[in-house]
mmCIF file with all atom_site columns, C-alpha atoms in Angstrom:
data_model
loop_
_atom_site.group_PDB
_atom_site.id
_atom_site.type_symbol
_atom_site.label_atom_id
_atom_site.label_alt_id
_atom_site.label_comp_id
_atom_site.label_asym_id
_atom_site.label_entity_id
_atom_site.label_seq_id
_atom_site.pdbx_PDB_ins_code
_atom_site.Cartn_x
_atom_site.Cartn_y
_atom_site.Cartn_z
_atom_site.occupancy
_atom_site.B_iso_or_equiv
_atom_site.pdbx_formal_charge
_atom_site.auth_seq_id
_atom_site.auth_comp_id
_atom_site.auth_asym_id
_atom_site.auth_atom_id
_atom_site.pdbx_PDB_model_num
ATOM 1   C CA . UNK F 1 1   ? 0.000   0.000   0.000  1.00 94.00 ? 235 UNK F CA 1
ATOM 2   C CA . UNK F 1 2   ? 1.662   3.204   -1.117 1.00 97.00 ? 236 UNK F CA 1
ATOM 3   C CA . UNK F 1 3   ? 0.706   6.855   -1.493 1.00 97.00 ? 237 UNK F CA 1
ATOM 4   C CA . UNK F 1 4   ? -2.772  6.138   -0.132 1.00 96.00 ? 238 UNK F CA 1
ATOM 5   C CA . UNK F 1 5   ? -5.374  7.694   2.136  1.00 96.00 ? 239 UNK F CA 1
ATOM 6   C CA . UNK F 1 6   ? -7.415  5.327   4.285  1.00 96.00 ? 240 UNK F CA 1
ATOM 7   C CA . UNK F 1 7   ? -10.176 6.735   6.469  1.00 95.00 ? 241 UNK F CA 1
ATOM 8   C CA . UNK F 1 8   ? -12.315 4.491   8.638  1.00 91.00 ? 242 UNK F CA 1
ATOM 9   C CA . UNK F 1 9   ? -15.257 6.541   9.879  1.00 82.00 ? 243 UNK F CA 1
ATOM 10  C CA . UNK F 1 10  ? -16.691 3.460   11.620 1.00 79.00 ? 244 UNK F CA 1
ATOM 11  C CA . UNK F 1 11  ? -13.524 2.388   13.430 1.00 91.00 ? 245 UNK F CA 1
ATOM 12  C CA . UNK F 1 12  ? -10.069 1.785   11.871 1.00 95.00 ? 246 UNK F CA 1
ATOM 13  C CA . UNK F 1 13  ? -8.255  3.456   8.985  1.00 95.00 ? 247 UNK F CA 1
ATOM 14  C CA . UNK F 1 14  ? -6.152  0.388   8.134  1.00 94.00 ? 248 UNK F CA 1
ATOM 15  C CA . UNK F 1 15  ? -6.512  -2.996  9.851  1.00 94.00 ? 249 UNK F CA 1
ATOM 16  C CA . UNK F 1 16  ? -4.338  -6.038  9.282  1.00 94.00 ? 250 UNK F CA 1
ATOM 17  C CA . UNK F 1 17  ? -5.766  -9.187  10.866 1.00 96.00 ? 251 UNK F CA 1
ATOM 18  C CA . UNK F 1 18  ? -3.459  -12.222 10.629 1.00 96.00 ? 252 UNK F CA 1
ATOM 19  C CA . UNK F 1 19  ? -1.947  -10.570 7.565  1.00 95.00 ? 253 UNK F CA 1
ATOM 20  C CA . UNK F 1 20  ? 1.803   -11.040 7.262  1.00 97.00 ? 254 UNK F CA 1
ATOM 21  C CA . UNK F 1 21  ? 4.606   -9.406  5.256  1.00 97.00 ? 255 UNK F CA 1
ATOM 22  C CA . UNK F 1 22  ? 2.791   -6.284  4.042  1.00 97.00 ? 256 UNK F CA 1
ATOM 23  C CA . UNK F 1 23  ? 4.152   -2.767  3.497  1.00 97.00 ? 257 UNK F CA 1
ATOM 24  C CA . UNK F 1 24  ? 2.362   0.530   4.071  1.00 97.00 ? 258 UNK F CA 1
ATOM 25  C CA . UNK F 1 25  ? 4.335   3.585   2.978  1.00 98.00 ? 259 UNK F CA 1
ATOM 26  C CA . UNK F 1 26  ? 3.769   7.273   2.327  1.00 98.00 ? 260 UNK F CA 1
ATOM 27  C CA . UNK F 1 27  ? 0.162   6.970   3.444  1.00 98.00 ? 261 UNK F CA 1
ATOM 28  C CA . UNK F 1 28  ? -2.392  8.682   5.682  1.00 98.00 ? 262 UNK F CA 1
ATOM 29  C CA . UNK F 1 29  ? -4.445  6.396   7.957  1.00 97.00 ? 263 UNK F CA 1
ATOM 30  C CA . UNK F 1 30  ? -7.258  7.761   10.090 1.00 97.00 ? 264 UNK F CA 1
ATOM 31  C CA . UNK F 1 31  ? -10.056 6.128   12.072 1.00 95.00 ? 265 UNK F CA 1
ATOM 32  C CA . UNK F 1 32  ? -12.657 6.925   14.659 1.00 93.00 ? 266 UNK F CA 1
ATOM 33  C CA . UNK F 1 33  ? -11.021 4.200   16.756 1.00 93.00 ? 267 UNK F CA 1
ATOM 34  C CA . UNK F 1 34  ? -7.466  3.678   15.513 1.00 95.00 ? 268 UNK F CA 1
ATOM 35  C CA . UNK F 1 35  ? -5.505  4.921   12.552 1.00 95.00 ? 269 UNK F CA 1
ATOM 36  C CA . UNK F 1 36  ? -3.764  1.546   12.178 1.00 95.00 ? 270 UNK F CA 1
ATOM 37  C CA . UNK F 1 37  ? -4.270  -1.790  13.885 1.00 95.00 ? 271 UNK F CA 1
ATOM 38  C CA . UNK F 1 38  ? -2.241  -4.966  13.480 1.00 94.00 ? 272 UNK F CA 1
ATOM 39  C CA . UNK F 1 39  ? -3.793  -7.998  15.172 1.00 96.00 ? 273 UNK F CA 1
ATOM 40  C CA . UNK F 1 40  ? -1.923  -11.268 14.789 1.00 96.00 ? 274 UNK F CA 1
ATOM 41  C CA . UNK F 1 41  ? -0.148  -9.575  11.900 1.00 97.00 ? 275 UNK F CA 1
ATOM 42  C CA . UNK F 1 42  ? 3.577   -10.279 11.637 1.00 97.00 ? 276 UNK F CA 1
ATOM 43  C CA . UNK F 1 43  ? 6.568   -9.061  9.587  1.00 98.00 ? 277 UNK F CA 1
ATOM 44  C CA . UNK F 1 44  ? 4.808   -5.915  8.361  1.00 97.00 ? 278 UNK F CA 1
ATOM 45  C CA . UNK F 1 45  ? 6.474   -2.562  7.646  1.00 98.00 ? 279 UNK F CA 1
ATOM 46  C CA . UNK F 1 46  ? 4.911   0.883   8.022  1.00 98.00 ? 280 UNK F CA 1
ATOM 47  C CA . UNK F 1 47  ? 7.042   3.823   6.896  1.00 98.00 ? 281 UNK F CA 1
ATOM 48  C CA . UNK F 1 48  ? 6.746   7.504   6.125  1.00 98.00 ? 282 UNK F CA 1
ATOM 49  C CA . UNK F 1 49  ? 3.092   7.462   7.163  1.00 98.00 ? 283 UNK F CA 1
ATOM 50  C CA . UNK F 1 50  ? 0.683   9.379   9.393  1.00 98.00 ? 284 UNK F CA 1
ATOM 51  C CA . UNK F 1 51  ? -1.684  7.433   11.663 1.00 97.00 ? 285 UNK F CA 1
ATOM 52  C CA . UNK F 1 52  ? -4.346  9.313   13.614 1.00 97.00 ? 286 UNK F CA 1
ATOM 53  C CA . UNK F 1 53  ? -7.181  7.854   15.655 1.00 96.00 ? 287 UNK F CA 1
ATOM 54  C CA . UNK F 1 54  ? -9.828  9.324   17.901 1.00 94.00 ? 288 UNK F CA 1
ATOM 55  C CA . UNK F 1 55  ? -8.756  6.665   20.379 1.00 94.00 ? 289 UNK F CA 1
ATOM 56  C CA . UNK F 1 56  ? -5.321  5.352   19.314 1.00 95.00 ? 290 UNK F CA 1
ATOM 57  C CA . UNK F 1 57  ? -3.051  6.331   16.468 1.00 96.00 ? 291 UNK F CA 1
ATOM 58  C CA . UNK F 1 58  ? -1.437  2.915   16.163 1.00 96.00 ? 292 UNK F CA 1
ATOM 59  C CA . UNK F 1 59  ? -1.930  -0.384  17.948 1.00 96.00 ? 293 UNK F CA 1
ATOM 60  C CA . UNK F 1 60  ? -0.513  -3.911  17.901 1.00 96.00 ? 294 UNK F CA 1
ATOM 61  C CA . UNK F 1 61  ? -2.315  -6.889  19.416 1.00 96.00 ? 295 UNK F CA 1
ATOM 62  C CA . UNK F 1 62  ? -0.508  -10.205 19.319 1.00 97.00 ? 296 UNK F CA 1
ATOM 63  C CA . UNK F 1 63  ? 1.564   -8.863  16.438 1.00 97.00 ? 297 UNK F CA 1
ATOM 64  C CA . UNK F 1 64  ? 5.240   -9.795  16.189 1.00 98.00 ? 298 UNK F CA 1
ATOM 65  C CA . UNK F 1 65  ? 8.371   -8.640  14.361 1.00 98.00 ? 299 UNK F CA 1
ATOM 66  C CA . UNK F 1 66  ? 6.873   -5.551  12.732 1.00 97.00 ? 300 UNK F CA 1
ATOM 67  C CA . UNK F 1 67  ? 8.681   -2.322  11.875 1.00 98.00 ? 301 UNK F CA 1
ATOM 68  C CA . UNK F 1 68  ? 7.385   1.246   12.015 1.00 98.00 ? 302 UNK F CA 1
ATOM 69  C CA . UNK F 1 69  ? 9.774   3.938   10.847 1.00 98.00 ? 303 UNK F CA 1
ATOM 70  C CA . UNK F 1 70  ? 9.730   7.625   10.010 1.00 98.00 ? 304 UNK F CA 1
ATOM 71  C CA . UNK F 1 71  ? 6.056   7.916   10.904 1.00 98.00 ? 305 UNK F CA 1
ATOM 72  C CA . UNK F 1 72  ? 3.705   10.088  12.981 1.00 98.00 ? 306 UNK F CA 1
ATOM 73  C CA . UNK F 1 73  ? 1.172   8.468   15.343 1.00 98.00 ? 307 UNK F CA 1
ATOM 74  C CA . UNK F 1 74  ? -1.343  10.426  17.379 1.00 97.00 ? 308 UNK F CA 1
ATOM 75  C CA . UNK F 1 75  ? -4.446  9.461   19.315 1.00 96.00 ? 309 UNK F CA 1
ATOM 76  C CA . UNK F 1 76  ? -7.131  11.107  21.385 1.00 93.00 ? 310 UNK F CA 1
ATOM 77  C CA . UNK F 1 77  ? -6.366  8.542   24.104 1.00 93.00 ? 311 UNK F CA 1
ATOM 78  C CA . UNK F 1 78  ? -3.000  6.900   23.344 1.00 94.00 ? 312 UNK F CA 1
ATOM 79  C CA . UNK F 1 79  ? -0.553  7.519   20.560 1.00 95.00 ? 313 UNK F CA 1
ATOM 80  C CA . UNK F 1 80  ? 0.612   3.886   20.398 1.00 97.00 ? 314 UNK F CA 1
ATOM 81  C CA . UNK F 1 81  ? -0.388  0.724   22.278 1.00 97.00 ? 315 UNK F CA 1
ATOM 82  C CA . UNK F 1 82  ? 1.361   -2.642  22.237 1.00 97.00 ? 316 UNK F CA 1
ATOM 83  C CA . UNK F 1 83  ? -1.192  -5.091  23.654 1.00 97.00 ? 317 UNK F CA 1
ATOM 84  C CA . UNK F 1 84  ? -0.171  -8.478  25.139 1.00 97.00 ? 318 UNK F CA 1
ATOM 85  C CA . UNK F 1 85  ? 1.688   -10.813 22.837 1.00 96.00 ? 319 UNK F CA 1
ATOM 86  C CA . UNK F 1 86  ? 3.102   -8.034  20.667 1.00 97.00 ? 320 UNK F CA 1
ATOM 87  C CA . UNK F 1 87  ? 6.766   -8.978  20.670 1.00 98.00 ? 321 UNK F CA 1
ATOM 88  C CA . UNK F 1 88  ? 9.998   -8.150  18.830 1.00 98.00 ? 322 UNK F CA 1
ATOM 89  C CA . UNK F 1 89  ? 8.641   -5.015  17.165 1.00 98.00 ? 323 UNK F CA 1
ATOM 90  C CA . UNK F 1 90  ? 10.655  -1.894  16.316 1.00 98.00 ? 324 UNK F CA 1
ATOM 91  C CA . UNK F 1 91  ? 9.567   1.743   16.139 1.00 98.00 ? 325 UNK F CA 1
ATOM 92  C CA . UNK F 1 92  ? 12.249  4.161   14.937 1.00 98.00 ? 326 UNK F CA 1
ATOM 93  C CA . UNK F 1 93  ? 12.618  7.769   13.810 1.00 98.00 ? 327 UNK F CA 1
ATOM 94  C CA . UNK F 1 94  ? 8.962   8.373   14.636 1.00 98.00 ? 328 UNK F CA 1
ATOM 95  C CA . UNK F 1 95  ? 6.694   10.633  16.696 1.00 98.00 ? 329 UNK F CA 1
ATOM 96  C CA . UNK F 1 96  ? 4.105   9.288   19.154 1.00 98.00 ? 330 UNK F CA 1
ATOM 97  C CA . UNK F 1 97  ? 1.629   11.727  20.711 1.00 97.00 ? 331 UNK F CA 1
ATOM 98  C CA . UNK F 1 98  ? -1.248  11.320  23.162 1.00 96.00 ? 332 UNK F CA 1
ATOM 99  C CA . UNK F 1 99  ? -3.784  14.135  23.196 1.00 91.00 ? 333 UNK F CA 1
ATOM 100 C CA . UNK F 1 100 ? -5.404  12.975  26.449 1.00 88.00 ? 334 UNK F CA 1
ATOM 101 C CA . UNK F 1 101 ? -4.353  14.362  29.804 1.00 82.00 ? 335 UNK F CA 1
ATOM 102 C CA . UNK F 1 102 ? -4.715  10.988  31.538 1.00 86.00 ? 336 UNK F CA 1
ATOM 103 C CA . UNK F 1 103 ? -3.176  8.541   29.079 1.00 92.00 ? 337 UNK F CA 1
ATOM 104 C CA . UNK F 1 104 ? 0.362   7.753   27.941 1.00 96.00 ? 338 UNK F CA 1
ATOM 105 C CA . UNK F 1 105 ? 1.659   8.414   24.467 1.00 97.00 ? 339 UNK F CA 1
ATOM 106 C CA . UNK F 1 106 ? 3.195   4.912   24.345 1.00 98.00 ? 340 UNK F CA 1
ATOM 107 C CA . UNK F 1 107 ? 1.788   2.003   26.338 1.00 97.00 ? 341 UNK F CA 1
ATOM 108 C CA . UNK F 1 108 ? 3.463   -1.412  26.343 1.00 97.00 ? 342 UNK F CA 1
ATOM 109 C CA . UNK F 1 109 ? 1.269   -4.033  28.010 1.00 97.00 ? 343 UNK F CA 1
ATOM 110 C CA . UNK F 1 110 ? 2.409   -7.635  28.426 1.00 96.00 ? 344 UNK F CA 1
ATOM 111 C CA . UNK F 1 111 ? 4.795   -7.492  25.491 1.00 97.00 ? 345 UNK F CA 1
ATOM 112 C CA . UNK F 1 112 ? 8.412   -8.556  25.091 1.00 97.00 ? 346 UNK F CA 1
ATOM 113 C CA . UNK F 1 113 ? 11.606  -7.425  23.385 1.00 98.00 ? 347 UNK F CA 1
ATOM 114 C CA . UNK F 1 114 ? 10.246  -4.312  21.674 1.00 98.00 ? 348 UNK F CA 1
ATOM 115 C CA . UNK F 1 115 ? 12.637  -1.541  20.628 1.00 98.00 ? 349 UNK F CA 1
ATOM 116 C CA . UNK F 1 116 ? 11.931  2.188   20.394 1.00 98.00 ? 350 UNK F CA 1
ATOM 117 C CA . UNK F 1 117 ? 14.759  4.217   18.873 1.00 98.00 ? 351 UNK F CA 1
ATOM 118 C CA . UNK F 1 118 ? 15.429  7.778   17.762 1.00 98.00 ? 352 UNK F CA 1
ATOM 119 C CA . UNK F 1 119 ? 11.846  8.842   18.410 1.00 98.00 ? 353 UNK F CA 1
ATOM 120 C CA . UNK F 1 120 ? 9.843   11.592  20.131 1.00 98.00 ? 354 UNK F CA 1
ATOM 121 C CA . UNK F 1 121 ? 7.216   10.364  22.601 1.00 98.00 ? 355 UNK F CA 1
ATOM 122 C CA . UNK F 1 122 ? 4.959   13.001  24.178 1.00 97.00 ? 356 UNK F CA 1
ATOM 123 C CA . UNK F 1 123 ? 1.946   12.705  26.460 1.00 96.00 ? 357 UNK F CA 1
ATOM 124 C CA . UNK F 1 124 ? 0.756   13.350  30.006 1.00 95.00 ? 358 UNK F CA 1
ATOM 125 C CA . UNK F 1 125 ? 2.927   10.312  30.750 1.00 96.00 ? 359 UNK F CA 1
ATOM 126 C CA . UNK F 1 126 ? 5.237   9.697   27.819 1.00 98.00 ? 360 UNK F CA 1
ATOM 127 C CA . UNK F 1 127 ? 5.828   5.923   28.222 1.00 98.00 ? 361 UNK F CA 1
ATOM 128 C CA . UNK F 1 128 ? 3.951   3.442   30.418 1.00 97.00 ? 362 UNK F CA 1
ATOM 129 C CA . UNK F 1 129 ? 5.253   -0.148  30.608 1.00 97.00 ? 363 UNK F CA 1
ATOM 130 C CA . UNK F 1 130 ? 3.361   -2.897  32.425 1.00 97.00 ? 364 UNK F CA 1
ATOM 131 C CA . UNK F 1 131 ? 3.974   -6.636  32.526 1.00 96.00 ? 365 UNK F CA 1
ATOM 132 C CA . UNK F 1 132 ? 6.578   -6.354  29.790 1.00 96.00 ? 366 UNK F CA 1
ATOM 133 C CA . UNK F 1 133 ? 10.057  -7.821  29.398 1.00 96.00 ? 367 UNK F CA 1
ATOM 134 C CA . UNK F 1 134 ? 13.125  -6.591  27.557 1.00 97.00 ? 368 UNK F CA 1
ATOM 135 C CA . UNK F 1 135 ? 11.881  -3.228  26.292 1.00 97.00 ? 369 UNK F CA 1
ATOM 136 C CA . UNK F 1 136 ? 14.697  -1.140  24.755 1.00 98.00 ? 370 UNK F CA 1
ATOM 137 C CA . UNK F 1 137 ? 14.454  2.645   24.405 1.00 98.00 ? 371 UNK F CA 1
ATOM 138 C CA . UNK F 1 138 ? 17.435  4.320   22.809 1.00 98.00 ? 372 UNK F CA 1
ATOM 139 C CA . UNK F 1 139 ? 18.243  7.743   21.400 1.00 98.00 ? 373 UNK F CA 1
ATOM 140 C CA . UNK F 1 140 ? 14.731  9.018   22.093 1.00 98.00 ? 374 UNK F CA 1
ATOM 141 C CA . UNK F 1 141 ? 13.087  11.997  23.775 1.00 98.00 ? 375 UNK F CA 1
ATOM 142 C CA . UNK F 1 142 ? 10.319  11.230  26.294 1.00 98.00 ? 376 UNK F CA 1
ATOM 143 C CA . UNK F 1 143 ? 8.254   14.280  27.238 1.00 97.00 ? 377 UNK F CA 1
ATOM 144 C CA . UNK F 1 144 ? 5.626   14.310  29.997 1.00 96.00 ? 378 UNK F CA 1
ATOM 145 C CA . UNK F 1 145 ? 3.187   17.167  29.446 1.00 95.00 ? 379 UNK F CA 1
ATOM 146 C CA . UNK F 1 146 ? 1.313   16.934  32.761 1.00 90.00 ? 380 UNK F CA 1
ATOM 147 C CA . UNK F 1 147 ? 2.538   17.769  36.251 1.00 88.00 ? 381 UNK F CA 1
ATOM 148 C CA . UNK F 1 148 ? 0.874   14.551  37.453 1.00 89.00 ? 382 UNK F CA 1
ATOM 149 C CA . UNK F 1 149 ? 2.529   12.507  34.693 1.00 90.00 ? 383 UNK F CA 1
ATOM 150 C CA . UNK F 1 150 ? 6.061   11.268  34.227 1.00 95.00 ? 384 UNK F CA 1
ATOM 151 C CA . UNK F 1 151 ? 8.403   10.632  31.333 1.00 97.00 ? 385 UNK F CA 1
ATOM 152 C CA . UNK F 1 152 ? 8.626   6.896   32.110 1.00 96.00 ? 386 UNK F CA 1
ATOM 153 C CA . UNK F 1 153 ? 6.384   4.756   34.340 1.00 95.00 ? 387 UNK F CA 1
ATOM 154 C CA . UNK F 1 154 ? 6.374   1.035   35.227 1.00 90.00 ? 388 UNK F CA 1
ATOM 155 C CA . UNK F 1 155 ? 3.852   -1.355  36.744 1.00 90.00 ? 389 UNK F CA 1
ATOM 156 C CA . UNK F 1 156 ? 2.954   -5.009  36.955 1.00 88.00 ? 390 UNK F CA 1
ATOM 157 C CA . UNK F 1 157 ? 6.296   -6.772  36.978 1.00 87.00 ? 391 UNK F CA 1
ATOM 158 C CA . UNK F 1 158 ? 8.069   -5.244  34.016 1.00 92.00 ? 392 UNK F CA 1
ATOM 159 C CA . UNK F 1 159 ? 11.703  -6.380  33.878 1.00 93.00 ? 393 UNK F CA 1
ATOM 160 C CA . UNK F 1 160 ? 14.908  -5.980  31.876 1.00 95.00 ? 394 UNK F CA 1
ATOM 161 C CA . UNK F 1 161 ? 14.289  -2.454  30.561 1.00 94.00 ? 395 UNK F CA 1
ATOM 162 C CA . UNK F 1 162 ? 17.214  -0.877  28.751 1.00 96.00 ? 396 UNK F CA 1
ATOM 163 C CA . UNK F 1 163 ? 17.242  2.882   28.201 1.00 96.00 ? 397 UNK F CA 1
ATOM 164 C CA . UNK F 1 164 ? 20.274  4.583   26.657 1.00 97.00 ? 398 UNK F CA 1
ATOM 165 C CA . UNK F 1 165 ? 21.222  7.967   25.221 1.00 97.00 ? 399 UNK F CA 1
ATOM 166 C CA . UNK F 1 166 ? 17.704  9.294   25.736 1.00 98.00 ? 400 UNK F CA 1
ATOM 167 C CA . UNK F 1 167 ? 16.289  12.472  27.251 1.00 97.00 ? 401 UNK F CA 1
ATOM 168 C CA . UNK F 1 168 ? 13.453  12.251  29.795 1.00 97.00 ? 402 UNK F CA 1
ATOM 169 C CA . UNK F 1 169 ? 11.593  15.493  30.515 1.00 96.00 ? 403 UNK F CA 1
ATOM 170 C CA . UNK F 1 170 ? 8.837   16.264  33.018 1.00 94.00 ? 404 UNK F CA 1
ATOM 171 C CA . UNK F 1 171 ? 7.243   19.630  33.787 1.00 89.00 ? 405 UNK F CA 1
ATOM 172 C CA . UNK F 1 172 ? 8.440   21.376  36.925 1.00 79.00 ? 406 UNK F CA 1
#
């Protein structure tokens, strides 16, 4: 899928269900729920694209070994969510924004070995990780926009986080 506009007024701009090895590039994806959703979808690549959802800009559910690069993801609730079973995915050179004062821009829930690199992540809490293992954040900027939020938050037994050469900012 290239140079396309996908608008899902009923729910999702672009949904891949158990669809493997696809490429979305230079496209605009918008939905009343999510801009993009990959469920059980593996080995897909999204690049140079904009994903906007009233709820979530981009979400994975049980989706493994996918790549998102040079893209913009924004949601009314969360910018990006990795639901349980979404493992070994990479997001790089991208922007993730939450437009909700109570939700994180990036939420990793019960997922393993995901890498976020060279990206901007901005929300009331920038990154929230729960029940996840082996998350790597490198060369990124995490910006909390709320005085009750934080740049990076953990819960529910998350282990083996690696964060390097990144900037974490919270309001004073």
